[in-house]
Short mmCIF file of C-alpha atoms in Angstrom, two decimals:
data_model
loop_
_atom_site.label_atom_id
_atom_site.label_comp_id
_atom_site.label_asym_id
_atom_site.label_seq_id
_atom_site.Cartn_x
_atom_site.Cartn_y
_atom_site.Cartn_z
CA MET A 532 -50.80 60.83 37.54
CA PRO A 533 -53.81 61.64 35.44
CA ILE A 534 -53.91 60.60 31.80
CA ARG A 535 -53.71 63.54 29.49
CA TYR A 536 -55.48 63.36 26.15
CA PRO A 537 -54.50 65.70 23.33
CA SER A 538 -56.94 68.42 22.67
CA ARG A 539 -57.43 70.41 19.52
CA SER A 540 -55.29 73.17 20.96
CA ASP A 541 -52.27 70.79 21.33
CA PRO A 542 -50.32 70.40 18.09
CA CYS A 543 -50.05 66.79 16.89
CA ARG A 544 -46.60 65.28 16.94
CA GLY A 545 -45.27 63.52 13.79
CA PHE A 546 -44.29 64.13 10.19
CA THR A 547 -46.32 65.44 7.36
CA LEU A 548 -46.56 63.58 4.08
CA ILE A 549 -44.50 66.29 2.38
CA GLU A 550 -41.67 65.92 4.92
CA VAL A 551 -41.60 62.15 4.44
CA MET A 552 -41.54 62.53 0.63
CA VAL A 553 -38.63 65.01 0.83
CA VAL A 554 -36.61 62.58 2.98
CA ILE A 555 -37.33 59.70 0.58
CA ALA A 556 -36.26 61.85 -2.39
CA ILE A 557 -32.99 62.80 -0.67
CA LEU A 558 -32.29 59.15 0.16
CA ALA A 559 -32.98 58.11 -3.45
CA ILE A 560 -30.50 60.72 -4.71
CA LEU A 561 -27.82 59.56 -2.26
CA VAL A 562 -28.31 55.90 -3.23
CA GLY A 563 -28.14 56.83 -6.91
CA ILE A 564 -24.81 58.56 -6.35
CA ALA A 565 -23.32 55.81 -4.15
CA LEU A 566 -24.41 52.72 -6.10
CA PRO A 567 -21.99 53.02 -9.07
CA SER A 568 -19.07 53.47 -6.69
CA PHE A 569 -20.15 50.42 -4.73
CA VAL A 570 -20.36 48.30 -7.90
CA ASN A 571 -16.85 49.43 -8.94
CA MET A 572 -15.54 48.61 -5.48
CA MET A 573 -17.01 45.09 -5.67
CA GLU A 574 -15.47 44.49 -9.12
CA ARG A 575 -12.04 45.60 -7.89
CA ALA A 576 -12.39 43.40 -4.80
CA ARG A 577 -13.07 40.34 -7.02
CA VAL A 578 -9.91 40.97 -9.05
CA ASP A 579 -7.84 41.72 -5.94
CA SER A 580 -9.02 38.52 -4.26
CA SER A 581 -8.13 36.45 -7.32
CA VAL A 582 -4.69 38.06 -7.58
CA GLU A 583 -3.97 37.38 -3.92
CA GLU A 584 -5.02 33.74 -4.37
CA LEU A 585 -2.54 33.22 -7.23
CA VAL A 586 0.26 35.14 -5.48
CA THR A 587 -0.27 33.01 -2.38
CA ALA A 588 0.01 29.88 -4.51
CA MET A 589 3.24 31.12 -6.13
CA ARG A 590 4.77 32.02 -2.75
CA TYR A 591 3.78 28.65 -1.33
CA ALA A 592 5.10 26.68 -4.32
CA ARG A 593 8.40 28.56 -4.33
CA SER A 594 8.82 28.09 -0.59
CA GLU A 595 8.09 24.36 -0.83
CA ALA A 596 10.52 23.97 -3.75
CA ILE A 597 13.32 25.57 -1.73
CA GLN A 598 12.46 23.63 1.42
CA ARG A 599 12.25 20.26 -0.40
CA ASN A 600 15.08 21.09 -2.83
CA GLU A 601 13.02 19.72 -5.71
CA ILE A 602 10.69 20.95 -8.44
CA VAL A 603 7.29 22.12 -7.23
CA SER A 604 4.64 23.10 -9.77
CA ILE A 605 1.43 25.05 -9.90
CA VAL A 606 -0.84 23.05 -12.19
CA ASP A 607 -4.04 24.72 -13.31
CA GLY A 608 -7.24 23.28 -14.73
CA GLY A 609 -6.81 25.12 -18.04
CA ASP A 610 -7.52 28.78 -17.32
CA TYR A 611 -7.22 29.21 -13.54
CA THR A 612 -10.98 29.72 -13.18
CA ASN A 613 -11.52 26.09 -12.14
CA GLY A 614 -8.80 26.16 -9.53
CA TRP A 615 -5.24 24.86 -9.44
CA GLU A 616 -3.02 22.60 -7.41
CA VAL A 617 0.48 22.84 -6.04
CA GLN A 618 2.26 19.55 -6.72
CA ASP A 619 5.71 18.22 -5.94
CA ALA A 620 8.00 16.39 -8.37
CA ASP A 621 6.10 13.13 -7.82
CA ALA A 622 2.77 14.83 -8.69
CA THR A 623 1.69 14.60 -5.06
CA VAL A 624 -0.83 17.35 -4.37
CA LEU A 625 0.47 19.64 -1.64
CA ARG A 626 -2.33 22.19 -1.69
CA VAL A 627 -5.49 22.93 -3.68
CA PHE A 628 -6.71 26.43 -4.53
CA ASP A 629 -10.30 27.28 -5.50
CA GLY A 630 -9.62 29.41 -8.55
CA PHE A 631 -10.59 32.85 -9.68
CA GLN A 632 -13.87 34.45 -8.78
CA ALA A 633 -16.64 34.54 -11.38
CA GLY A 634 -15.83 36.79 -14.32
CA VAL A 635 -12.11 37.05 -13.54
CA GLN A 636 -9.63 35.65 -16.04
CA CYS A 637 -5.90 35.48 -16.56
CA ASN A 638 -4.46 36.63 -19.88
CA GLY A 639 -0.98 35.36 -20.61
CA CYS A 640 -0.78 33.08 -17.59
CA PRO A 641 1.48 30.08 -18.12
CA VAL A 642 -0.26 26.70 -18.07
CA ASP A 643 2.08 25.40 -15.38
CA ILE A 644 4.45 27.36 -13.19
CA GLU A 645 7.47 25.41 -11.92
CA PHE A 646 9.99 26.36 -9.28
CA ASN A 647 13.22 24.40 -8.86
CA GLY A 648 15.04 23.64 -5.62
CA ARG A 649 16.72 27.06 -5.69
CA GLY A 650 13.36 28.81 -6.03
CA GLU A 651 13.94 29.75 -9.66
CA SER A 652 11.08 29.72 -12.12
CA ALA A 653 11.14 27.68 -15.32
CA VAL A 654 8.91 30.24 -17.05
CA THR A 655 8.97 33.99 -17.20
CA GLY A 656 6.71 36.68 -18.52
CA CYS A 657 4.00 39.17 -17.81
CA PHE A 658 0.39 38.24 -17.31
CA THR A 659 -2.81 40.14 -16.68
CA ILE A 660 -5.54 39.24 -14.23
CA THR A 661 -8.73 41.12 -15.03
CA ASP A 662 -12.50 41.06 -15.10
CA GLY A 663 -12.50 43.27 -18.19
CA ASN A 664 -12.52 46.56 -16.30
CA TRP A 665 -9.84 46.36 -13.61
CA PRO A 666 -6.59 44.81 -14.92
CA ARG A 667 -3.69 43.94 -12.64
CA TYR A 668 -0.35 43.16 -14.26
CA TRP A 669 2.19 40.74 -12.78
CA ARG A 670 5.65 39.80 -14.00
CA LEU A 671 7.25 36.45 -13.15
CA TYR A 672 11.06 36.41 -13.32
CA LEU A 673 13.45 33.50 -13.92
CA SER A 674 14.82 34.14 -10.45
CA GLY A 675 11.44 33.03 -9.11
CA GLY A 676 10.46 36.50 -8.01
CA PHE A 677 7.28 38.20 -9.11
CA THR A 678 6.14 41.79 -8.90
CA GLU A 679 3.14 43.86 -9.79
CA GLN A 680 3.66 46.09 -12.84
CA ASP A 681 1.95 49.20 -14.21
CA ALA A 682 1.49 47.46 -17.57
CA CYS A 683 2.79 44.51 -19.58
CA ASN A 684 5.29 45.75 -22.15
#
């Protein structure tokens, strides 16, 4: 098959500079619209991840307390950002948790959360886990149960 070279009568294939600039402008507009939503989604994901970590620790501690029929505690490093441990009555560490993600804090969280052999909690109250923008409210009951709330009243 012979090689065919473009002649001046054949139109060149490709994009003009104006077409490329229009596409770049459209992409910049779309990124500008999507970026704030993405940042909000990441902030919410940090809070959600931290909440799930603490809820997992409470479920585990309560389950171990019932199974062992003894007090099991969640002992934090001061503000839950440095992690916490689940310990039995002899202060033996049963499980270690990493702590909240950067920028997430717990307002009103008890220093230690204890569950007795019946799964009941020694402390009660409402606490807020937030990064400043996306609060999640949780209530801990004397029965040992805990639920998410719309707000702490």
